[in-house]
mmCIF file of C-alpha atoms in Angstrom:
data_model
loop_
_atom_site.group_PDB
_atom_site.id
_atom_site.type_symbol
_atom_site.label_atom_id
_atom_site.label_comp_id
_atom_site.label_asym_id
_atom_site.label_seq_id
_atom_site.Cartn_x
_atom_site.Cartn_y
_atom_site.Cartn_z
ATOM 1 C CA MET D 19 0.217 0.242 -0.088
ATOM 2 C CA VAL D 20 1.142 3.639 -0.812
ATOM 3 C CA ASP D 21 0.930 4.916 2.536
ATOM 4 C CA ARG D 22 2.793 2.156 4.306
ATOM 5 C CA PHE D 23 5.768 3.072 1.915
ATOM 6 C CA MET D 24 5.659 6.128 3.004
ATOM 7 C CA GLU D 25 5.504 5.955 6.451
ATOM 8 C CA ASP D 26 8.073 2.912 7.052
ATOM 9 C CA LYS D 27 10.738 3.044 4.598
ATOM 10 C CA THR D 28 13.609 4.866 5.570
ATOM 11 C CA LYS D 29 15.820 4.271 2.889
ATOM 12 C CA ARG D 30 15.715 6.221 -0.498
ATOM 13 C CA VAL D 31 12.851 4.524 -2.723
ATOM 14 C CA ASP D 32 12.189 5.551 -6.050
ATOM 15 C CA VAL D 33 8.668 4.889 -6.789
ATOM 16 C CA ASP D 34 7.286 5.292 -10.601
ATOM 17 C CA ILE D 35 4.262 6.832 -10.137
ATOM 18 C CA THR D 36 2.725 7.005 -13.399
ATOM 19 C CA GLY D 37 -0.824 7.444 -13.359
ATOM 20 C CA VAL D 38 -3.440 7.691 -16.186
ATOM 21 C CA ASP D 39 -3.595 11.612 -15.696
ATOM 22 C CA ALA D 40 -0.367 12.430 -14.098
ATOM 23 C CA PRO D 41 3.022 12.777 -16.312
ATOM 24 C CA LYS D 42 5.634 10.161 -15.616
ATOM 25 C CA LYS D 43 7.688 11.429 -12.516
ATOM 26 C CA THR D 44 9.916 10.191 -9.947
ATOM 27 C CA ILE D 45 9.436 11.113 -6.357
ATOM 28 C CA ASN D 46 12.354 10.950 -3.985
ATOM 29 C CA PHE D 47 10.731 9.645 -0.904
ATOM 30 C CA ASP D 48 13.875 10.167 1.001
ATOM 31 C CA ASP D 49 13.486 13.785 0.454
ATOM 32 C CA LEU D 50 10.291 13.600 2.208
ATOM 33 C CA LYS D 51 11.863 12.022 5.235
ATOM 34 C CA THR D 52 9.408 10.300 7.496
ATOM 35 C CA GLY D 53 6.117 10.792 6.162
ATOM 36 C CA GLY D 54 3.643 13.588 7.351
ATOM 37 C CA PHE D 55 1.987 12.500 4.427
ATOM 38 C CA ILE D 56 -1.101 10.349 4.534
ATOM 39 C CA LYS D 57 -3.398 8.729 1.668
ATOM 40 C CA GLN D 58 -6.512 10.191 1.410
ATOM 41 C CA LYS D 59 -9.534 8.007 -0.101
ATOM 42 C CA GLN D 60 -9.470 10.130 -3.168
ATOM 43 C CA LYS D 61 -7.168 9.094 -5.976
ATOM 44 C CA ASP D 62 -3.699 11.006 -6.024
ATOM 45 C CA LEU D 63 -4.747 13.274 -3.123
ATOM 46 C CA PHE D 64 -2.905 13.322 0.494
ATOM 47 C CA THR D 65 -3.237 14.861 3.838
ATOM 48 C CA VAL D 66 0.061 16.940 4.731
ATOM 49 C CA ARG D 67 0.711 17.189 8.311
ATOM 50 C CA LEU D 68 2.681 19.826 9.891
ATOM 51 C CA ARG D 69 4.833 19.702 12.971
ATOM 52 C CA CYS D 70 3.038 21.827 15.674
ATOM 53 C CA PRO D 71 4.654 20.863 19.069
ATOM 54 C CA GLY D 72 2.113 21.568 21.780
ATOM 55 C CA GLY D 73 -0.397 22.794 19.215
ATOM 56 C CA ARG D 74 1.172 26.232 19.351
ATOM 57 C CA MET D 75 1.934 28.444 16.338
ATOM 58 C CA ASP D 76 3.115 31.850 15.901
ATOM 59 C CA SER D 77 -0.250 33.875 14.548
ATOM 60 C CA GLU D 78 2.317 35.669 11.606
ATOM 61 C CA LYS D 79 2.634 31.910 10.658
ATOM 62 C CA LEU D 80 -0.488 30.639 10.662
ATOM 63 C CA VAL D 81 -1.352 33.628 8.082
ATOM 64 C CA GLU D 82 1.176 32.194 5.983
ATOM 65 C CA VAL D 83 0.135 28.265 6.485
ATOM 66 C CA SER D 84 -3.038 29.265 5.276
ATOM 67 C CA LYS D 85 -1.830 31.074 1.940
ATOM 68 C CA ILE D 86 -0.372 27.479 1.698
ATOM 69 C CA ALA D 87 -3.184 25.723 2.043
ATOM 70 C CA GLN D 88 -5.189 28.010 0.002
ATOM 71 C CA LYS D 89 -2.878 27.377 -2.686
ATOM 72 C CA TYR D 90 -2.845 23.585 -2.637
ATOM 73 C CA SER D 91 -5.549 21.847 -0.966
ATOM 74 C CA LYS D 92 -7.976 21.347 -3.840
ATOM 75 C CA GLU D 93 -10.863 21.814 -1.625
ATOM 76 C CA GLY D 94 -9.251 24.650 0.418
ATOM 77 C CA VAL D 95 -9.254 23.264 4.093
ATOM 78 C CA VAL D 96 -7.384 22.269 6.911
ATOM 79 C CA HIS D 97 -7.967 20.069 9.883
ATOM 80 C CA PHE D 98 -6.861 20.244 13.335
ATOM 81 C CA SER D 99 -5.424 17.263 14.256
ATOM 82 C CA PHE D 100 -6.129 15.077 17.602
ATOM 83 C CA ARG D 101 -2.568 15.508 18.372
ATOM 84 C CA GLN D 102 -2.792 19.323 17.801
ATOM 85 C CA SER D 103 -1.116 19.617 14.519
ATOM 86 C CA LEU D 104 -2.412 21.618 11.391
ATOM 87 C CA GLU D 105 -3.119 19.159 8.549
ATOM 88 C CA ILE D 106 -3.613 20.670 4.907
ATOM 89 C CA LEU D 107 -6.250 18.333 3.094
ATOM 90 C CA TYR D 108 -6.543 17.268 -0.278
ATOM 91 C CA VAL D 109 -2.755 18.275 -1.657
ATOM 92 C CA ASP D 110 -1.750 16.484 -5.266
ATOM 93 C CA TYR D 111 1.377 14.268 -4.745
ATOM 94 C CA ASN D 112 2.877 15.967 -7.713
ATOM 95 C CA ASP D 113 2.848 19.479 -5.435
ATOM 96 C CA PHE D 114 4.824 17.590 -2.492
ATOM 97 C CA SER D 115 8.501 18.764 -3.037
ATOM 98 C CA ASP D 116 6.637 22.511 -3.681
ATOM 99 C CA ILE D 117 4.767 22.027 -0.442
ATOM 100 C CA VAL D 118 7.395 20.944 1.540
ATOM 101 C CA LYS D 119 9.810 23.778 0.343
ATOM 102 C CA GLU D 120 7.316 26.689 0.856
ATOM 103 C CA ILE D 121 6.389 25.069 4.728
ATOM 104 C CA GLU D 122 9.941 25.086 5.157
ATOM 105 C CA ALA D 123 10.835 28.369 3.942
ATOM 106 C CA LEU D 124 8.573 29.471 6.956
ATOM 107 C CA GLY D 125 10.483 27.570 9.526
ATOM 108 C CA LEU D 126 7.983 25.001 9.870
ATOM 109 C CA LYS D 127 8.596 21.524 9.269
ATOM 110 C CA VAL D 128 6.207 18.284 7.716
ATOM 111 C CA ALA D 129 5.152 15.908 10.783
ATOM 112 C CA SER D 130 5.911 12.190 10.825
ATOM 113 C CA CYS D 131 4.114 9.025 11.016
ATOM 114 C CA GLY D 132 5.266 5.473 11.632
ATOM 115 C CA PRO D 133 7.558 4.054 14.159
ATOM 116 C CA ARG D 134 9.191 6.778 15.837
ATOM 117 C CA VAL D 135 9.153 9.560 18.407
ATOM 118 C CA ARG D 136 5.983 11.696 17.640
ATOM 119 C CA VAL D 137 5.313 15.404 17.971
ATOM 120 C CA PRO D 138 4.557 15.755 21.497
ATOM 121 C CA THR D 139 1.474 17.451 22.693
ATOM 122 C CA ALA D 140 0.600 19.668 25.446
ATOM 123 C CA CYS D 141 -1.814 21.963 27.263
ATOM 124 C CA GLY D 142 -1.578 25.579 27.771
ATOM 125 C CA GLY D 143 0.752 25.016 31.056
ATOM 126 C CA CYS D 144 1.829 27.315 33.481
ATOM 127 C CA GLU D 145 2.577 30.193 31.153
ATOM 128 C CA TYR D 146 -1.075 31.530 31.462
ATOM 129 C CA ASN D 147 -3.389 28.940 32.548
ATOM 130 C CA PRO D 148 -4.224 29.449 36.176
ATOM 131 C CA ASN D 149 -4.292 26.079 37.224
ATOM 132 C CA GLY D 150 -0.723 25.110 35.520
ATOM 133 C CA LEU D 151 2.115 24.057 37.723
ATOM 134 C CA SER D 152 4.018 23.251 34.979
ATOM 135 C CA ASP D 153 5.906 24.575 31.824
ATOM 136 C CA THR D 154 4.535 22.142 29.901
ATOM 137 C CA GLN D 155 4.751 24.105 26.518
ATOM 138 C CA GLY D 156 8.660 24.492 26.682
ATOM 139 C CA LEU D 157 9.077 20.808 27.780
ATOM 140 C CA ALA D 158 6.683 19.917 24.053
ATOM 141 C CA LYS D 159 9.164 22.026 22.223
ATOM 142 C CA MET D 160 12.285 20.342 24.232
ATOM 143 C CA VAL D 161 11.276 17.049 23.137
ATOM 144 C CA ASP D 162 10.243 18.148 19.751
ATOM 145 C CA GLU D 163 13.689 19.704 19.294
ATOM 146 C CA LYS D 164 15.549 16.567 20.897
ATOM 147 C CA TYR D 165 13.894 13.250 20.379
ATOM 148 C CA PHE D 166 11.591 13.932 17.227
ATOM 149 C CA GLY D 167 11.862 11.113 14.985
ATOM 150 C CA THR D 168 14.088 9.117 16.960
ATOM 151 C CA PRO D 169 13.234 5.604 15.559
ATOM 152 C CA THR D 170 11.429 3.178 17.755
ATOM 153 C CA PRO D 171 9.777 -0.365 17.807
ATOM 154 C CA HIS D 172 6.544 1.334 17.106
ATOM 155 C CA LYS D 173 5.032 4.948 17.213
ATOM 156 C CA PHE D 174 6.176 6.749 20.728
ATOM 157 C CA LYS D 175 3.711 9.441 21.430
ATOM 158 C CA THR D 176 4.031 11.598 24.174
ATOM 159 C CA SER D 177 2.394 14.448 25.907
ATOM 160 C CA PHE D 178 2.556 17.298 28.964
ATOM 161 C CA SER D 179 -0.123 18.313 31.036
ATOM 162 C CA GLY D 180 -0.014 21.351 33.462
ATOM 163 C CA CYS D 181 -2.090 19.776 36.284
ATOM 164 C CA PRO D 182 -4.230 16.864 36.974
ATOM 165 C CA ILE D 183 -7.131 17.412 34.747
ATOM 166 C CA ASP D 184 -4.641 16.182 32.329
ATOM 167 C CA CYS D 185 -6.387 17.672 29.532
ATOM 168 C CA ALA D 186 -3.299 16.304 27.346
ATOM 169 C CA ARG D 187 -4.417 12.658 28.631
ATOM 170 C CA THR D 188 -0.985 11.454 29.678
ATOM 171 C CA ASN D 189 -2.877 8.280 31.091
ATOM 172 C CA GLU D 190 -2.940 7.185 27.341
ATOM 173 C CA MET D 191 0.629 8.004 26.123
ATOM 174 C CA ASP D 192 3.494 5.937 25.463
ATOM 175 C CA MET D 193 5.139 8.294 27.849
ATOM 176 C CA GLY D 194 3.141 11.071 29.635
ATOM 177 C CA PHE D 195 4.117 13.965 32.390
ATOM 178 C CA GLN D 196 1.913 15.731 34.247
ATOM 179 C CA GLY D 197 2.392 18.789 36.581
ATOM 180 C CA VAL D 198 2.093 18.005 40.373
ATOM 181 C CA VAL D 199 2.857 20.410 43.552
ATOM 182 C CA ASP D 200 3.326 18.552 47.156
ATOM 183 C CA PRO D 201 1.229 21.342 49.324
ATOM 184 C CA GLU D 202 2.703 21.674 53.549
ATOM 185 C CA TRP D 203 0.681 23.795 55.529
ATOM 186 C CA VAL D 204 2.441 26.263 58.084
ATOM 187 C CA GLU D 205 0.680 26.277 60.746
ATOM 188 C CA ASP D 206 1.681 29.892 61.968
ATOM 189 C CA LEU D 207 0.080 31.362 58.996
ATOM 190 C CA CYS D 208 -3.260 29.911 59.077
ATOM 191 C CA THR D 209 -5.903 31.854 60.508
ATOM 192 C CA GLY D 210 -8.751 29.034 60.363
ATOM 193 C CA CYS D 211 -10.548 30.616 57.337
ATOM 194 C CA THR D 212 -11.563 27.023 55.618
ATOM 195 C CA ILE D 213 -11.253 28.068 52.349
ATOM 196 C CA CYS D 214 -8.657 25.441 51.411
ATOM 197 C CA ALA D 215 -11.481 23.053 52.913
ATOM 198 C CA GLU D 216 -13.813 24.467 50.458
ATOM 199 C CA VAL D 217 -11.630 24.384 47.481
ATOM 200 C CA CYS D 218 -10.196 21.109 48.102
ATOM 201 C CA LYS D 219 -12.311 18.889 45.643
ATOM 202 C CA GLU D 220 -11.053 15.271 46.855
ATOM 203 C CA ASP D 221 -11.743 15.599 50.498
ATOM 204 C CA ALA D 222 -7.694 15.657 50.959
ATOM 205 C CA ILE D 223 -8.679 18.894 53.612
ATOM 206 C CA LEU D 224 -11.250 18.858 56.261
ATOM 207 C CA ALA D 225 -11.865 21.874 57.950
ATOM 208 C CA ASP D 226 -11.670 21.104 62.201
ATOM 209 C CA PRO D 227 -15.172 22.106 63.253
ATOM 210 C CA GLU D 228 -13.693 23.715 66.388
ATOM 211 C CA THR D 229 -10.553 25.763 64.999
ATOM 212 C CA GLY D 230 -11.487 26.050 60.972
ATOM 213 C CA LYS D 231 -7.988 24.864 60.548
ATOM 214 C CA PRO D 232 -7.343 21.919 58.077
ATOM 215 C CA ILE D 233 -7.207 18.181 58.365
ATOM 216 C CA PHE D 234 -5.076 16.674 55.910
ATOM 217 C CA THR D 235 -5.278 13.231 54.308
ATOM 218 C CA GLU D 236 -2.473 12.792 52.160
ATOM 219 C CA ALA D 237 -4.009 9.525 50.452
ATOM 220 C CA ASN D 238 -7.107 11.906 48.959
ATOM 221 C CA CYS D 239 -4.428 14.149 47.694
ATOM 222 C CA ILE D 240 -3.914 14.476 44.219
ATOM 223 C CA TYR D 241 -1.374 17.378 44.039
ATOM 224 C CA CYS D 242 -3.229 19.749 42.064
ATOM 225 C CA GLY D 243 -2.408 23.093 44.495
ATOM 226 C CA ASP D 244 -5.792 24.363 44.753
ATOM 227 C CA CYS D 245 -5.131 24.771 48.655
ATOM 228 C CA ILE D 246 -2.026 26.683 47.950
ATOM 229 C CA ARG D 247 -3.273 29.237 45.118
ATOM 230 C CA ALA D 248 -6.792 29.697 47.342
ATOM 231 C CA CYS D 249 -5.094 30.379 50.544
ATOM 232 C CA PRO D 250 -5.281 34.135 51.534
ATOM 233 C CA THR D 251 -2.301 34.058 54.049
ATOM 234 C CA GLU D 252 -0.165 31.949 51.916
ATOM 235 C CA ALA D 253 -0.549 29.031 54.966
ATOM 236 C CA TRP D 254 -0.105 26.587 52.550
ATOM 237 C CA ILE D 255 2.917 26.536 50.726
ATOM 238 C CA ALA D 256 4.672 24.532 47.618
ATOM 239 C CA LYS D 257 7.400 21.848 48.988
ATOM 240 C CA ARG D 258 8.041 20.210 45.743
ATOM 241 C CA GLN D 259 6.692 20.326 42.640
ATOM 242 C CA GLY D 260 7.819 18.278 39.623
ATOM 243 C CA GLN D 261 5.908 15.564 37.229
ATOM 244 C CA ILE D 262 3.730 12.594 37.324
ATOM 245 C CA VAL D 263 5.584 10.213 35.074
ATOM 246 C CA ARG D 264 3.275 7.645 33.348
ATOM 247 C CA VAL D 265 4.177 5.408 30.846
ATOM 248 C CA GLY D 266 2.700 2.731 28.716
ATOM 249 C CA GLY D 267 -0.904 3.766 27.764
ATOM 250 C CA LYS D 268 -2.262 4.042 24.603
ATOM 251 C CA HIS D 269 -5.768 4.958 22.691
ATOM 252 C CA GLY D 270 -6.750 2.929 19.917
ATOM 253 C CA ARG D 271 -8.013 -0.198 19.309
ATOM 254 C CA ARG D 272 -7.346 -1.418 22.409
ATOM 255 C CA PRO D 273 -7.026 1.517 24.667
ATOM 256 C CA LYS D 274 -4.524 1.008 27.755
ATOM 257 C CA ASN D 275 -4.013 2.896 30.674
ATOM 258 C CA GLY D 276 -0.408 4.033 31.515
ATOM 259 C CA PHE D 277 1.614 3.114 34.830
ATOM 260 C CA GLU D 278 2.533 5.781 37.292
ATOM 261 C CA VAL D 279 6.073 5.056 37.350
ATOM 262 C CA ALA D 280 7.543 8.605 39.438
ATOM 263 C CA ARG D 281 6.194 11.378 40.890
ATOM 264 C CA PHE D 282 7.254 14.622 41.693
ATOM 265 C CA LEU D 283 10.098 14.341 38.905
ATOM 266 C CA PRO D 284 12.055 17.636 38.655
ATOM 267 C CA ASP D 285 11.425 19.332 35.214
ATOM 268 C CA ALA D 286 15.445 19.237 35.106
ATOM 269 C CA LYS D 287 15.259 15.529 34.831
ATOM 270 C CA VAL D 288 12.457 14.858 31.733
ATOM 271 C CA PRO D 289 15.076 14.755 29.098
ATOM 272 C CA GLU D 290 17.050 12.123 30.926
ATOM 273 C CA ALA D 291 13.946 9.946 31.766
ATOM 274 C CA ILE D 292 12.619 10.262 28.162
ATOM 275 C CA GLU D 293 16.362 9.155 26.843
ATOM 276 C CA LYS D 294 16.686 6.157 28.960
ATOM 277 C CA THR D 295 13.295 4.949 28.291
ATOM 278 C CA ILE D 296 13.419 5.016 24.843
ATOM 279 C CA GLU D 297 16.885 2.844 25.510
ATOM 280 C CA TRP D 298 15.008 0.642 27.538
ATOM 281 C CA TYR D 299 12.281 0.354 24.842
ATOM 282 C CA THR D 300 14.695 -0.165 21.799
ATOM 283 C CA THR D 301 16.366 -2.749 23.378
ATOM 284 C CA ASN D 302 13.307 -4.385 24.700
ATOM 285 C CA GLY D 303 10.939 -3.862 22.285
ATOM 286 C CA GLU D 304 9.822 -5.855 19.382
ATOM 287 C CA ARG D 305 9.109 -4.188 16.124
ATOM 288 C CA GLY D 306 5.583 -3.549 16.131
ATOM 289 C CA GLU D 307 4.980 -3.403 19.916
ATOM 290 C CA ARG D 308 3.763 -0.471 21.623
ATOM 291 C CA ILE D 309 5.997 0.263 24.694
ATOM 292 C CA GLY D 310 2.783 -0.647 27.012
ATOM 293 C CA THR D 311 3.116 -4.042 25.692
ATOM 294 C CA VAL D 312 6.582 -4.209 26.691
ATOM 295 C CA LEU D 313 6.018 -3.408 29.696
ATOM 296 C CA ARG D 314 3.431 -6.035 30.108
ATOM 297 C CA ARG D 315 5.323 -8.947 28.687
ATOM 298 C CA LEU D 316 8.207 -8.303 30.922
ATOM 299 C CA GLY D 317 6.552 -6.818 34.148
ATOM 300 C CA VAL D 318 6.778 -3.073 34.829
ATOM 301 C CA ASP D 319 9.500 -3.652 37.268
ATOM 302 C CA HIS D 320 12.129 -4.707 34.817
ATOM 303 C CA TYR D 321 11.468 -0.920 33.557
ATOM 304 C CA VAL D 322 11.479 0.489 36.974
ATOM 305 C CA ASP D 323 14.717 -1.211 38.010
ATOM 306 C CA PHE D 324 16.744 -0.085 34.499
ATOM 307 C CA MET D 325 15.454 3.508 35.037
ATOM 308 C CA LYS D 326 16.494 3.533 38.915
ATOM 309 C CA PRO D 327 19.436 6.336 38.249
ATOM 310 C CA VAL D 328 17.271 8.545 36.295
ATOM 311 C CA TYR D 329 14.113 8.330 38.952
ATOM 312 C CA GLY D 330 15.429 7.847 42.021
ATOM 313 C CA GLU D 331 14.013 8.908 45.103
ATOM 314 C CA PHE D 332 10.531 10.119 42.759
ATOM 315 C CA ALA D 333 10.245 6.190 41.723
ATOM 316 C CA LEU D 334 6.871 5.055 42.406
ATOM 317 C CA LYS D 335 6.247 1.279 42.772
ATOM 318 C CA PRO D 336 3.711 0.993 39.965
ATOM 319 C CA LYS D 337 0.327 -0.691 40.554
ATOM 320 C CA LYS D 338 -1.273 -2.247 37.778
ATOM 321 C CA PRO D 339 -3.570 0.240 35.957
ATOM 322 C CA MET D 340 -6.709 -0.524 35.729
ATOM 323 C CA GLU D 341 -7.621 -2.002 32.511
ATOM 324 C CA TYR D 342 -9.945 -1.475 29.637
ATOM 325 C CA ASP D 343 -12.578 -4.390 29.369
ATOM 326 C CA PRO D 344 -14.597 -4.665 26.072
ATOM 327 C CA SER D 345 -16.052 -8.015 27.275
ATOM 328 C CA MET Y 30 -8.452 39.199 61.010
ATOM 329 C CA SER Y 31 -10.848 41.211 62.665
ATOM 330 C CA ASP Y 32 -14.248 42.826 62.224
ATOM 331 C CA ASP Y 33 -12.969 46.401 62.544
ATOM 332 C CA ILE Y 34 -11.546 46.461 58.973
ATOM 333 C CA GLU Y 35 -13.327 49.541 57.485
ATOM 334 C CA VAL Y 36 -15.101 48.569 54.268
ATOM 335 C CA LYS Y 37 -15.300 51.028 51.448
ATOM 336 C CA GLU Y 38 -17.891 49.036 49.244
ATOM 337 C CA SER Y 39 -19.543 45.637 49.285
ATOM 338 C CA ILE Y 40 -20.853 43.520 46.513
ATOM 339 C CA ASP Y 41 -23.292 40.368 47.128
ATOM 340 C CA LEU Y 42 -22.191 38.122 44.328
ATOM 341 C CA ARG Y 43 -24.554 34.962 45.126
ATOM 342 C CA GLY Y 44 -26.345 33.615 42.652
ATOM 343 C CA VAL Y 45 -23.521 35.025 40.151
ATOM 344 C CA MET Y 46 -21.887 32.765 37.734
ATOM 345 C CA CYS Y 47 -17.972 31.882 37.698
ATOM 346 C CA PRO Y 48 -16.146 33.989 36.315
ATOM 347 C CA MET Y 49 -18.935 37.073 36.097
ATOM 348 C CA ASN Y 50 -18.533 37.158 39.911
ATOM 349 C CA PHE Y 51 -14.938 37.832 39.482
ATOM 350 C CA VAL Y 52 -15.332 40.391 36.590
ATOM 351 C CA LYS Y 53 -17.861 42.199 38.680
ATOM 352 C CA ALA Y 54 -15.631 42.110 42.020
ATOM 353 C CA LYS Y 55 -13.011 43.662 39.761
ATOM 354 C CA LEU Y 56 -15.268 46.417 38.492
ATOM 355 C CA LYS Y 57 -15.862 47.094 41.887
ATOM 356 C CA LEU Y 58 -12.219 46.986 43.337
ATOM 357 C CA GLU Y 59 -11.273 49.626 39.999
ATOM 358 C CA ALA Y 60 -13.896 51.885 41.438
ATOM 359 C CA ILE Y 61 -12.016 52.105 44.730
ATOM 360 C CA GLU Y 62 -8.539 53.476 45.986
ATOM 361 C CA THR Y 63 -5.417 51.543 46.860
ATOM 362 C CA GLY Y 64 -5.467 50.350 50.039
ATOM 363 C CA GLU Y 65 -9.148 50.493 50.256
ATOM 364 C CA VAL Y 66 -11.255 47.594 51.633
ATOM 365 C CA LEU Y 67 -13.870 45.737 49.256
ATOM 366 C CA GLU Y 68 -16.282 43.115 50.808
ATOM 367 C CA ILE Y 69 -17.600 40.216 48.836
ATOM 368 C CA VAL Y 70 -19.903 37.676 49.685
ATOM 369 C CA LEU Y 71 -19.976 34.610 47.487
ATOM 370 C CA ASP Y 72 -21.579 31.177 47.367
ATOM 371 C CA SER Y 73 -19.821 28.259 48.495
ATOM 372 C CA GLY Y 74 -18.768 25.744 45.808
ATOM 373 C CA GLU Y 75 -17.376 26.741 42.412
ATOM 374 C CA PRO Y 76 -17.271 30.593 43.493
ATOM 375 C CA ILE Y 77 -15.121 30.154 46.219
ATOM 376 C CA GLN Y 78 -13.227 27.872 44.995
ATOM 377 C CA ASN Y 79 -12.265 30.142 42.050
ATOM 378 C CA VAL Y 80 -12.857 33.476 43.297
ATOM 379 C CA PRO Y 81 -10.159 34.241 45.777
ATOM 380 C CA LYS Y 82 -7.447 32.819 43.762
ATOM 381 C CA SER Y 83 -8.181 34.658 40.902
ATOM 382 C CA ILE Y 84 -8.183 37.907 43.339
ATOM 383 C CA LYS Y 85 -4.655 36.699 44.771
ATOM 384 C CA ASP Y 86 -3.622 36.343 41.034
ATOM 385 C CA GLU Y 87 -4.495 39.960 40.443
ATOM 386 C CA GLY Y 88 -2.481 40.876 43.699
ATOM 387 C CA HIS Y 89 -4.937 42.081 45.977
ATOM 388 C CA GLN Y 90 -4.918 40.823 49.409
ATOM 389 C CA ILE Y 91 -7.674 38.827 50.927
ATOM 390 C CA VAL Y 92 -7.851 40.092 54.967
ATOM 391 C CA ASP Y 93 -10.583 38.661 56.250
ATOM 392 C CA VAL Y 94 -12.858 35.441 55.299
ATOM 393 C CA LYS Y 95 -16.100 34.905 57.355
ATOM 394 C CA LYS Y 96 -17.971 31.748 56.879
ATOM 395 C CA GLU Y 97 -21.938 32.031 57.142
ATOM 396 C CA ASP Y 98 -24.567 29.685 56.581
ATOM 397 C CA GLY Y 99 -23.871 28.588 52.761
ATOM 398 C CA PHE Y 100 -21.501 31.436 51.714
ATOM 399 C CA PHE Y 101 -18.482 33.567 52.268
ATOM 400 C CA ARG Y 102 -18.268 36.734 53.385
ATOM 401 C CA LEU Y 103 -14.425 38.307 52.104
ATOM 402 C CA LYS Y 104 -12.589 41.231 52.807
ATOM 403 C CA VAL Y 105 -10.421 42.249 49.975
ATOM 404 C CA LYS Y 106 -7.850 45.461 50.393
ATOM 405 C CA LYS Y 107 -7.160 46.576 46.952
ATOM 406 C CA ASN Y 108 -3.374 46.562 45.926
#
């Protein structure tokens, strides 16, 4: 099939694409790197997927992209993909070289398909979202720059959520990072106003009926930081801030939840965690096997042991995630 | 925190949804001088979960909180 060709071949492949309407022409698929061109139902037409890490784009570039779409999309439409990238629909394969040139002249790139590290997705994060606990956009940019396109046994999807609302669905990623904060109560500053108990949606904080002061049950806490943000007297402070790391989740035909393998991992350790995880995955995974399958085949401890030098004190003893059961 | 804080203005935001309750509080705050105090009455639940942190984000100071029956009475010092 044509699209498998384009997604999986990494060697130079010259393909004779003589068609009834098209002039005889060969396309060097090596120039097209590793995909980002997806076959449509319609004869000769492909979707061209751009790389938009974290779903962010300068507005100036967006204007230029829309001009390119206007020029090359036979129907004049774009689609916002489920992984936050812009896709130009209905592009004739004869225009591939030209459209890539124009996209790259803007400083943008074509995305990828196939067995490799994909474009990371991310929410707005702490830059402008009041709930945000982590610089998700910065981290997504870093992953895109450092690891995009790294070959892996199967696709490797990453995402970054700034808070436990987890809009970026870190639980469904091959590797997902979600911002968390560990709250600490400073008794001297507390006035017993009960706002923290009121804002805590998890029943981790209840107000003492006598004094109004918080009674904290850590087992219920999901580390969202609502108490810290709401406290009028700064009596809740951030003891430590970092990432929950989830590995081995996926959506698709057989969805699987990720294993929670580390908590409060400092942002500075994220690149190392990704690098080492890819190393474990490429060493132990068979071709066509997602990391979640490898984890379940070898046992999650196999991975956690390997990751000890990176996760250290932040490592968790992973519990078996709740599994999707279609029966 | 005490009852003898002089209140310049007061606004009852019970029944006003987020984020309009915050926007209304903000407009009231704009109408008073720095250092003066606005009293805000907020429902329990979402309003009390959201409005105090937004007030803090904008740099104002919550100087008094009273919980009453199903609602809160806050005193906010404009900064």
